[in-house]
XYZ file of C-alpha atoms in Angstrom:
522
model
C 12.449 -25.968 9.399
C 9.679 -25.241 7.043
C 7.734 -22.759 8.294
C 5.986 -20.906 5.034
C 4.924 -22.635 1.935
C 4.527 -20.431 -1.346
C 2.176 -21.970 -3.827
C 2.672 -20.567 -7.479
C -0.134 -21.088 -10.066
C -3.623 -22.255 -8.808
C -5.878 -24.366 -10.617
C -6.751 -27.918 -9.804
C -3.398 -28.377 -8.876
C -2.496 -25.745 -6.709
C -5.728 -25.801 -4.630
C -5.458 -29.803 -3.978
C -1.977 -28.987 -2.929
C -2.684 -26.370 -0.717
C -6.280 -27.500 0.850
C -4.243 -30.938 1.809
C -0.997 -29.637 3.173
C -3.171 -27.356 5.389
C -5.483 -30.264 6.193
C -1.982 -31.762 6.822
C -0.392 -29.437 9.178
C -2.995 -26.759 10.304
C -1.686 -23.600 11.189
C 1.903 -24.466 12.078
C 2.700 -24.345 7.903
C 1.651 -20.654 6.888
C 0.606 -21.067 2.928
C 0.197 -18.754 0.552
C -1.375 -19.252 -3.074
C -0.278 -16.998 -5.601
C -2.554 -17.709 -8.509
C -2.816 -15.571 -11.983
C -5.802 -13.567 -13.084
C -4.487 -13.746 -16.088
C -3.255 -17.369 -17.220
C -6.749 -19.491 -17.382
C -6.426 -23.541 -16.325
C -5.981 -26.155 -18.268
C -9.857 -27.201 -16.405
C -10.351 -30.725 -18.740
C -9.176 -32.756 -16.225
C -12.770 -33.752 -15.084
C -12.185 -38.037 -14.270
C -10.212 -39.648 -11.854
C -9.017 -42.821 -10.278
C -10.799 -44.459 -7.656
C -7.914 -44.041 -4.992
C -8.702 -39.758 -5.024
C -11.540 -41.290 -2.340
C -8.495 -40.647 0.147
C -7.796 -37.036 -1.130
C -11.918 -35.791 -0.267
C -11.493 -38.009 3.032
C -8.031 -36.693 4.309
C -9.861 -33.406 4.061
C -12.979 -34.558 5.869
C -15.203 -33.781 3.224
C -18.105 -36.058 2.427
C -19.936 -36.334 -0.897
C -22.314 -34.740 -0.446
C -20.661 -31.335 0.773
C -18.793 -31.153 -2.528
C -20.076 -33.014 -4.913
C -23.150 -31.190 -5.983
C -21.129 -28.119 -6.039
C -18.879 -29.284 -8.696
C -21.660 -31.293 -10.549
C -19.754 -34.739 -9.687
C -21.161 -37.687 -10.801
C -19.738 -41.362 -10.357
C -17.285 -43.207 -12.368
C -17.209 -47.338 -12.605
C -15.076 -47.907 -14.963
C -13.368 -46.598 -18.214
C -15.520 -47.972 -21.585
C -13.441 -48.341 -24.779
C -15.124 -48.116 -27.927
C -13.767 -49.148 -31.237
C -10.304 -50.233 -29.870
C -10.648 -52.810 -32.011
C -11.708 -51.319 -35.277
C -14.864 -53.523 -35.300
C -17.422 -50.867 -33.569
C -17.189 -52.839 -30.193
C -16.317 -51.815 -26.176
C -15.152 -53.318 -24.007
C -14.450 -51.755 -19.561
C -11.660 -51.612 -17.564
C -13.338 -51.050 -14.196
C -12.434 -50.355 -10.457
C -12.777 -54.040 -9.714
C -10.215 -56.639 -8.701
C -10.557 -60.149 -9.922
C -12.039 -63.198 -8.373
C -9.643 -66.516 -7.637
C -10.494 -69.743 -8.340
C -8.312 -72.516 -6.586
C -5.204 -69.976 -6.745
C -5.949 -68.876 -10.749
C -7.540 -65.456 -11.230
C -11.302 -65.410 -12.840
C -9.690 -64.642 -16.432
C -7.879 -67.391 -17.095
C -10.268 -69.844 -16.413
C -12.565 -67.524 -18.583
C -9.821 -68.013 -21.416
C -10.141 -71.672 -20.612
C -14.038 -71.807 -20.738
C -15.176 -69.065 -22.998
C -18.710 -68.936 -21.016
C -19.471 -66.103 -23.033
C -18.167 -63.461 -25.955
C -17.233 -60.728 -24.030
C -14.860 -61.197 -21.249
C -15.867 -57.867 -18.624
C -19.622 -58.564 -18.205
C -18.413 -62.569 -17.585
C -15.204 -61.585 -15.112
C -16.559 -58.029 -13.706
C -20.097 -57.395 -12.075
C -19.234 -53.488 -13.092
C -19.245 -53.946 -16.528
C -22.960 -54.702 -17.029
C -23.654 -51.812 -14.668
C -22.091 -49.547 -16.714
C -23.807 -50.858 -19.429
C -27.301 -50.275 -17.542
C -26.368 -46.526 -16.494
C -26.860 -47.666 -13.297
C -25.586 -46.296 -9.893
C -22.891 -47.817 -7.000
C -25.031 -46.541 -4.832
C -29.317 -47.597 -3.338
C -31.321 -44.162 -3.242
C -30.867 -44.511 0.588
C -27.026 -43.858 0.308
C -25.996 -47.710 0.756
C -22.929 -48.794 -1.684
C -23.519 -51.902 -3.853
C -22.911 -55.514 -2.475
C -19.429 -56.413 -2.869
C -15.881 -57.051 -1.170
C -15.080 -53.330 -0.010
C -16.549 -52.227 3.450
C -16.920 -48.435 3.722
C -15.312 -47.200 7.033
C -17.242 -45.568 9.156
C -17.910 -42.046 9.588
C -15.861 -40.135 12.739
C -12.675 -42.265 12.601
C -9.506 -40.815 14.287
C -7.302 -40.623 11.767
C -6.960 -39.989 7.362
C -5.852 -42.050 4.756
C -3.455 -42.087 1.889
C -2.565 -43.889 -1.163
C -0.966 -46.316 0.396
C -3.784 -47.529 2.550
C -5.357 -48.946 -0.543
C -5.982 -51.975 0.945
C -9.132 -53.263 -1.175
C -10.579 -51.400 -4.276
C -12.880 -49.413 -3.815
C -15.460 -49.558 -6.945
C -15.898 -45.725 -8.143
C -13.908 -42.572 -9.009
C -15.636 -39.363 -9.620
C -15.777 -37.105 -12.644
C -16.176 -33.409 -12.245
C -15.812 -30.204 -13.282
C -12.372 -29.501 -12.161
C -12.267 -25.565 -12.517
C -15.488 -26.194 -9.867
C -13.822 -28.240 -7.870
C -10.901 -25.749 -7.972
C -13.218 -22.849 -6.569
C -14.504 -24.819 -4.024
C -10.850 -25.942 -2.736
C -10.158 -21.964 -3.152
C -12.845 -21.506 -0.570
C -12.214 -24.679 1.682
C -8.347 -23.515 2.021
C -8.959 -19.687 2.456
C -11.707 -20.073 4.717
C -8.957 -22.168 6.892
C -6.449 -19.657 6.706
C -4.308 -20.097 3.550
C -3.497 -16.638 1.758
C -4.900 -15.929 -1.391
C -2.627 -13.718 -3.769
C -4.184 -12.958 -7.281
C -1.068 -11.067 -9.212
C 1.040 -12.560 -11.897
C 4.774 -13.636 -11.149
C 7.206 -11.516 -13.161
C 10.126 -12.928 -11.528
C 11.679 -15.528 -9.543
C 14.527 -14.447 -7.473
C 17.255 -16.784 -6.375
C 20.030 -16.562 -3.777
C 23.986 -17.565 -3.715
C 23.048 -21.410 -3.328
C 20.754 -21.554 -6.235
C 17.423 -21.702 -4.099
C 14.393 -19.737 -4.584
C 14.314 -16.701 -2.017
C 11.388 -14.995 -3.347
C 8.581 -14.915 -6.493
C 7.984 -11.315 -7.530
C 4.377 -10.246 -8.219
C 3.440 -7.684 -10.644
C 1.068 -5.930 -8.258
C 1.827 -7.222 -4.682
C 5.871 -7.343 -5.160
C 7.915 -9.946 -3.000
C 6.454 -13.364 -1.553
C 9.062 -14.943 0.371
C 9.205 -18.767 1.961
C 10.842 -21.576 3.010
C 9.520 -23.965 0.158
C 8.257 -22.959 -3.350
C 5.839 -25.671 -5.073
C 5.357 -24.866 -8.793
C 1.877 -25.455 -10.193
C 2.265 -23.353 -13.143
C 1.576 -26.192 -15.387
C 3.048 -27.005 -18.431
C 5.235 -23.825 -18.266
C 7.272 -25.210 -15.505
C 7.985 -21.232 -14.626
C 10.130 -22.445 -11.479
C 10.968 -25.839 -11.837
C 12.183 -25.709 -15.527
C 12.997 -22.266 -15.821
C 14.179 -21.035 -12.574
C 15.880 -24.004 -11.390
C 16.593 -25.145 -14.985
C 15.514 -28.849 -14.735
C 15.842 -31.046 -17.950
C 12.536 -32.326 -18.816
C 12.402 -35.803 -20.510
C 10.178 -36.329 -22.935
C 8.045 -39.563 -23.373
C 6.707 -38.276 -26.809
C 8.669 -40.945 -28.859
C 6.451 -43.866 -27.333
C 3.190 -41.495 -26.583
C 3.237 -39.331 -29.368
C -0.231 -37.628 -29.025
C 0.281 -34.239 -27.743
C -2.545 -32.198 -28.499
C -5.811 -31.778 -27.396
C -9.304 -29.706 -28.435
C -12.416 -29.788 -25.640
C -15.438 -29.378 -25.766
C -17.862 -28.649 -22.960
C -21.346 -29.709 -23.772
C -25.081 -28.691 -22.257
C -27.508 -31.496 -23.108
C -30.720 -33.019 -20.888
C -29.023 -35.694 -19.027
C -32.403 -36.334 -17.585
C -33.445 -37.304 -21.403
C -29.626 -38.626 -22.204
C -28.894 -40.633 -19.117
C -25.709 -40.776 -16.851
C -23.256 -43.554 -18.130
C -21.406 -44.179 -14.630
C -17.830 -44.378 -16.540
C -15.373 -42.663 -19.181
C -15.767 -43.394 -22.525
C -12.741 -43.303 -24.673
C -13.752 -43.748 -28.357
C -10.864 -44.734 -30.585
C -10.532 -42.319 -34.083
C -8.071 -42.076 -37.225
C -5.296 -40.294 -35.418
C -6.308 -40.544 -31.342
C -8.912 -40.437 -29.057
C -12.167 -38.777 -28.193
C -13.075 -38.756 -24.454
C -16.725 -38.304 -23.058
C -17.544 -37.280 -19.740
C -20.996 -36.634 -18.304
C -21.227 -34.664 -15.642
C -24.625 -33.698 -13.665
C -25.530 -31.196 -16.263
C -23.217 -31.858 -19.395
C -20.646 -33.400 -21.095
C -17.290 -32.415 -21.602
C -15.956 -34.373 -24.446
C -12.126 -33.539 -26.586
C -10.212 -35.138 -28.613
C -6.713 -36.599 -27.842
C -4.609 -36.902 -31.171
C -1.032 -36.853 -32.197
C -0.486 -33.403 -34.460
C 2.090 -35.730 -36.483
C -1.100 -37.032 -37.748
C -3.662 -34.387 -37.882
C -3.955 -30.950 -37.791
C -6.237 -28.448 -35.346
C -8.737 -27.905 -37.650
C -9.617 -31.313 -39.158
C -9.116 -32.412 -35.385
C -11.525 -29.693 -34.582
C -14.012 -30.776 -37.563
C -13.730 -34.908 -36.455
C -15.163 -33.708 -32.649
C -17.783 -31.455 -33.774
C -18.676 -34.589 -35.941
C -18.513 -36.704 -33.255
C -21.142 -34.717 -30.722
C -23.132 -33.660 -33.207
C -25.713 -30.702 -33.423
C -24.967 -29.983 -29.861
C -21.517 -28.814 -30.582
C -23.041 -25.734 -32.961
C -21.952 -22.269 -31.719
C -19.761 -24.034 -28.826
C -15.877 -22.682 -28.288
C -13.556 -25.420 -28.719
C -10.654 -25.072 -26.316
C -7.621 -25.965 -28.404
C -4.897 -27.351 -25.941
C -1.124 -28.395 -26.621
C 0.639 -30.848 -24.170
C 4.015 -31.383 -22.705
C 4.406 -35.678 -22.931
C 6.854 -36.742 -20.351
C 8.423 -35.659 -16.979
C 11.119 -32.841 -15.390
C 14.080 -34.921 -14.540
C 13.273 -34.415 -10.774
C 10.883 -32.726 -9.557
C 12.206 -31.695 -6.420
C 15.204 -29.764 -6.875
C 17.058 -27.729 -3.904
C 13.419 -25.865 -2.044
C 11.131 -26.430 -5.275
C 8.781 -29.306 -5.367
C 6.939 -29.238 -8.968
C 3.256 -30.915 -8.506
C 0.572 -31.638 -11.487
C 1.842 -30.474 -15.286
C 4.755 -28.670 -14.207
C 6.367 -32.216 -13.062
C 5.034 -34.274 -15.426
C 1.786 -35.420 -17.851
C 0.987 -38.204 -20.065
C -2.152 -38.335 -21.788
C -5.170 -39.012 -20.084
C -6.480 -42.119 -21.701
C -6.382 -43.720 -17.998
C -6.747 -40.551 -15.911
C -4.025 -40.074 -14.386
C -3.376 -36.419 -14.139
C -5.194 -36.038 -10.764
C -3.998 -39.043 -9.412
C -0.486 -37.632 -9.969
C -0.831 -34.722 -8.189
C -2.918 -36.897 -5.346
C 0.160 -38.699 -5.383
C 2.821 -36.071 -5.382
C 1.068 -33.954 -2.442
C 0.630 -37.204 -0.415
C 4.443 -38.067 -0.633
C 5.540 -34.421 -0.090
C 4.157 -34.635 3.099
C 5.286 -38.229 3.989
C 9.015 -36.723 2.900
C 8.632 -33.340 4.441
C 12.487 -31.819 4.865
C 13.659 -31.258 8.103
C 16.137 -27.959 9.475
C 18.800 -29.882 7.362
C 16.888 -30.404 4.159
C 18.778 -34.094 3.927
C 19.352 -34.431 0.302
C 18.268 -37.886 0.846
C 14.392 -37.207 0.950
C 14.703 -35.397 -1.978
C 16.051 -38.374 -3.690
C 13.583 -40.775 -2.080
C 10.849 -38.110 -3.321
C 12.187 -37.830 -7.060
C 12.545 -41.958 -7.096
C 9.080 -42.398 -6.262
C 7.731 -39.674 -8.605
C 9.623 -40.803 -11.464
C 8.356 -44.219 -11.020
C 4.604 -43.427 -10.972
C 4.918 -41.701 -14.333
C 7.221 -44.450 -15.730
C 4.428 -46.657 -14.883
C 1.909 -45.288 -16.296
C 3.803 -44.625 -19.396
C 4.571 -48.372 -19.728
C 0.482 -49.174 -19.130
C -0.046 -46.656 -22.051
C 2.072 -47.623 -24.294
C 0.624 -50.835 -24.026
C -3.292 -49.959 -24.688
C -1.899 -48.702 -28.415
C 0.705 -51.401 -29.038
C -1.570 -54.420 -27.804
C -4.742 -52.888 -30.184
C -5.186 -54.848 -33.036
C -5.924 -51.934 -35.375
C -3.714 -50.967 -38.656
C -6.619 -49.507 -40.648
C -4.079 -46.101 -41.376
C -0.270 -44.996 -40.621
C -1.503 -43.848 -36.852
C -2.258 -47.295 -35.995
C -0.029 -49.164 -37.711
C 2.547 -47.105 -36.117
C 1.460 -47.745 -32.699
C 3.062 -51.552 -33.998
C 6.557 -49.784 -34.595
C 7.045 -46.761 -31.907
C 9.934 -47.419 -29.509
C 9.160 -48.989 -26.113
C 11.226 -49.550 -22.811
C 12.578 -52.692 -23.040
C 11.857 -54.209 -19.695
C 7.765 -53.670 -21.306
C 8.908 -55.758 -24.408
C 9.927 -58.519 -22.144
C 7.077 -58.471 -19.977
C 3.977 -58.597 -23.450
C 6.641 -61.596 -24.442
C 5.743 -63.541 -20.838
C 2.351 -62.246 -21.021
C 1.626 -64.356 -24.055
C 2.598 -67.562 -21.981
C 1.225 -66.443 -18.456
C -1.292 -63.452 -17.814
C 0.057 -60.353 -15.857
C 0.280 -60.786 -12.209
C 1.984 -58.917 -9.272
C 5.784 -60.284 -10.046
C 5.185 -59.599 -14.190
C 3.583 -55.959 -13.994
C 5.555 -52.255 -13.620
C 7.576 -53.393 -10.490
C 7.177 -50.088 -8.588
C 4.086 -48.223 -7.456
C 1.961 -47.024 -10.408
C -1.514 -47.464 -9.245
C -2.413 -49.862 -11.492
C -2.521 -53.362 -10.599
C -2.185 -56.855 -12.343
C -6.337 -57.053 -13.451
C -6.214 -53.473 -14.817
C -3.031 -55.520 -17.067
C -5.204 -58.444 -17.720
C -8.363 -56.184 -18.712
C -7.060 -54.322 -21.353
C -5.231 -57.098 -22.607
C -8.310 -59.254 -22.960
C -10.523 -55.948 -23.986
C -8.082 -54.953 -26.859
C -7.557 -58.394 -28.138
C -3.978 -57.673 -30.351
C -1.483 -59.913 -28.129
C -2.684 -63.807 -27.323
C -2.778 -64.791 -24.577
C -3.522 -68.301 -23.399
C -5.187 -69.935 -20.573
C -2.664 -71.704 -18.114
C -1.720 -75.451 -19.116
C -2.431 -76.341 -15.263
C -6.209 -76.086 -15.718
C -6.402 -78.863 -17.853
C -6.308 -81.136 -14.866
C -8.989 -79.109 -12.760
C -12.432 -80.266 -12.878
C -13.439 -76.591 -13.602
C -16.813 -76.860 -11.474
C -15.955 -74.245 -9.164
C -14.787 -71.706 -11.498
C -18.249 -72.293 -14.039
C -19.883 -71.444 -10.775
C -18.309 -68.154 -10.219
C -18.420 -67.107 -13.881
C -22.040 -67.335 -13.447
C -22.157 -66.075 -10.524
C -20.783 -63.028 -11.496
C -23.849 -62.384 -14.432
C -26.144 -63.605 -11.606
C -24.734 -60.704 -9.197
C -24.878 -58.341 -11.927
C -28.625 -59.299 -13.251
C -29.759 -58.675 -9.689
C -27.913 -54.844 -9.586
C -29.002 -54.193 -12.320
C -32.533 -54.792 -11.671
C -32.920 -53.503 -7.880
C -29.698 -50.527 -8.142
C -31.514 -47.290 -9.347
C -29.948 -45.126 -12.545
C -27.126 -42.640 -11.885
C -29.643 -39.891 -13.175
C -32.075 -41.266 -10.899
C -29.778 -41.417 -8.009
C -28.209 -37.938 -8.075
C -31.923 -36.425 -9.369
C -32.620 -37.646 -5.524
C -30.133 -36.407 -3.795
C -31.223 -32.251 -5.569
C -34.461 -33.143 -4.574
C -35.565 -33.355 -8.575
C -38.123 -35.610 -10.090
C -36.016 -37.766 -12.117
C -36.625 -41.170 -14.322
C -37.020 -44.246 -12.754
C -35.097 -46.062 -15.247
């Protein structure tokens, strides 16, 4: 049995692991955190999926316990800006698609061409992101549309796989806040708090981890050791000596430099989504938060060095980046073979990172948390869970590796080496054979990543239609269809939207409420 849990490394991904497994099993698991003093956090993961709903609710934690401590704000969608090379943006929001007699809203927008630009025509969120506006009335109330919020004081928690609708935000945060308030959550519920460094990690005859040896505190023993050390990998890779694979061939950007940014978002405004803005040799990403940004660059050093990567985001915020320390931030692209090996599980960097163009990295350790429990070894520690475990891991980063891959291959810029390489890189092959049926018959269910990924068959169709560098074509079947019905809910969708827009209040507005603060009415 598994009695005692040793967490090593804290951070975002130690504290979600340990808050949840002691939500999970209360006091029957005894957990202990051992975190460094001395090795600072990653801390730029601050945007997530929509789906991490079911990590705050698992814990019983509403919005507005944490939220304001961690200066949270909502996230609609993910904007993409220059993509094209042409200045334009385009979203790839938390919103499935309508059906129209059995076709999905996009083709018969590919078929009708109501308007130039696909989201605001196909997705209501689009033109609220475009408005600043909020999901949410000043009275609390979500937006009108197909998900029902459940009820406060049900019996049981969620988990991934409950997904049964989509749920229209994701939250962006300041994830070395949200870490300290996990810290507190867990501790105050009885998990053990170590601060020392590891300076060794002992094993026994079999190969499995007895004990982690502090520098100050000396031996922490347990049953199972979870590594969230991040991109060190200090147990998985180095005690246990498990292979990482690297996905740096087909996602070649592997360094990072961040920014975190005080301006008046009062004066600024609250853009309810991620913007990724596409430059010479990567990305820049821009995040507002309650009370700033936090912005970085994403680029492949193949391409560009630190410093002119440095210079190009300075450039990019402007005065407001004067005087501001850049965090300069090199990243491991790909996954540990496994990451459960004999009694360690690996969780966040430590098992595996890809860039975070779609933001991902929370939703991987959401995911990896969520499935430890759901495969949670017995006296016996059958060999088969692990394998169960490392299948389903390995499969959620393959995913998302194929869904990145594609947002550079299927952009239609070649303006300089970068881009035109994105034409060239190596890809998996079953990918190659999917863009080839895409150009004949949009993504669906049976043509996407067949395994869980969390990323569905409109997220597919968005950026496909949003980056514009593969054609597609509208299904030969609607030639025969009148076409009445879907007109009517293409413009139904800008009539939804023009009525948000106008009666939803501003995301400024809306969280100025909820502090109490005399905020814009805009």
């Amino acid at each position: 049995m598994v009695n005692s849990v040793v967490v090593v490394g804290g951070g975002t991904a130690g504290w979600m692991t340990a808050s949840y497994l002691r939500t999970a099993f209360g006091d029957g698991v005894d957990i202990t955190v051992v975190e460094s003093k001395n090795v600072p956090t990653i801390g730029v993961g601050e945007a997530t999926f929509s789906t991490v709903r079911h990590f705050f609710d698992y814990l019983g934690l509403e919005e507005s316990q944490w939220m304001p401590e961690c200066e949270a704000t909502y996230k609609l969608a993910i904007r993409f800006e220059n993509w094209r090379g042409d200045g334009s943006h385009f979203y790839h929001p938390f919103e499935r698609l309508r059906v129209v007699d059995g076709f999905p809203i996009t083709d018969w927008w590919l078929q009708q061409k109501p308007g130039d630009r696909f989201d605001k025509d196909c997705f209501v969120i689009a033109s609220l992101c475009d408005e600043m506006r909020s999901p949410r009335y000043l009275g609390g109330k979500l937006f009108e549309q197909d998900f029902a919020e459940t009820p406060s004081g049900r019996s049981f928690r969620t988990t991934l796989s409950e997904q049964g609708t989509q749920f229209p935000y994701a939250y962006h945060f300041d994830a070395t806040l949200l870490a300290h308030y996990l810290t507190r959550f867990s501790t105050d519920r009885g998990v053990k708090h170590v601060l020392d460094d590891v300076v060794d990690v002992a094993l026994d005859e079999r190969g499995w981890i007895s004990h982690v040896v502090t520098k100050e505190h000396g031996e922490v023993t347990g049953d199972l050791f979870i590594d969230c050390t991040g991109f060190r990998g200090l147990l998985i890779n180095k005690a246990m000596e498990v292979p990482f694979q690297s996905y740096q061939d087909s996602l070649p950007n592997d360094s990072a430099v961040a920014l975190r940014v005080p301006v008046d978002m009062e004066q600024r405004g609250i853009r309810p989504c991620t913007t990724a803005t596409a430059r010479d040799a990567g990305w820049i990403w821009t995040i507002p938060l309650f009370g700033r940004i936090g912005t970085g660059y994403v680029y492949a050093s193949d391409y560009c060095d630190a410093e002119e990567a440095e210079r190009t985001l300075r450039e990019f915020v402007g005065p407001e980046a004067e005087e501001l320390e850049a965090n300069h931030i090199k990243m491991r692209i790909g996954r540990s073979e496994n990451s459960w090996v004999k009694n360690c599980v690996a969780v966040g960097l430590s098992s595996g990172f890809v860039e975070p163009l779609e933001s991902t990295g929370i939703f991987f350790i959401q995911n990896a948390v969520e499935q430890l429990v759901k495969h949670w070894p017995g006296a016996d520690w059958d060999d088969r869970l692990r394998g169960a475990y490392n299948r389903q891991i390995s499969g959620v980063m393959d995913g998302v590796r194929e869904f990145l891959v594609l947002h550079y291959y299927a952009s239609p810029r070649q303006d300089n080496q970068y881009w035109q390489d994105t034409k060239t890189r190596p890809m998996p092959d079953a990918l190659r054979e999917r863009i080839e049926r895409w150009q004949v018959k949009t993504p669906d269910v049976d043509s996407i990543f067949p395994h869980y990924h969390g990323f569905e068959s409109y997220s597919y169709n968005a950026m496909l239609l949003g980056l514009g560098g593969i054609p597609l074509r509208a299904p030969a079947a609607l030639e025969h269809f009148d076409g009445i019905a879907a007109a009517k809910e293409l413009s139904s969708v800008r009539d939804t939207a023009s009525h948000l827009v106008e009666n939803l209040p501003s995301q400024y507005e809306y969280f100025a409420h909820l502090r109490g603060l005399a905020g814009r009415t805009s």
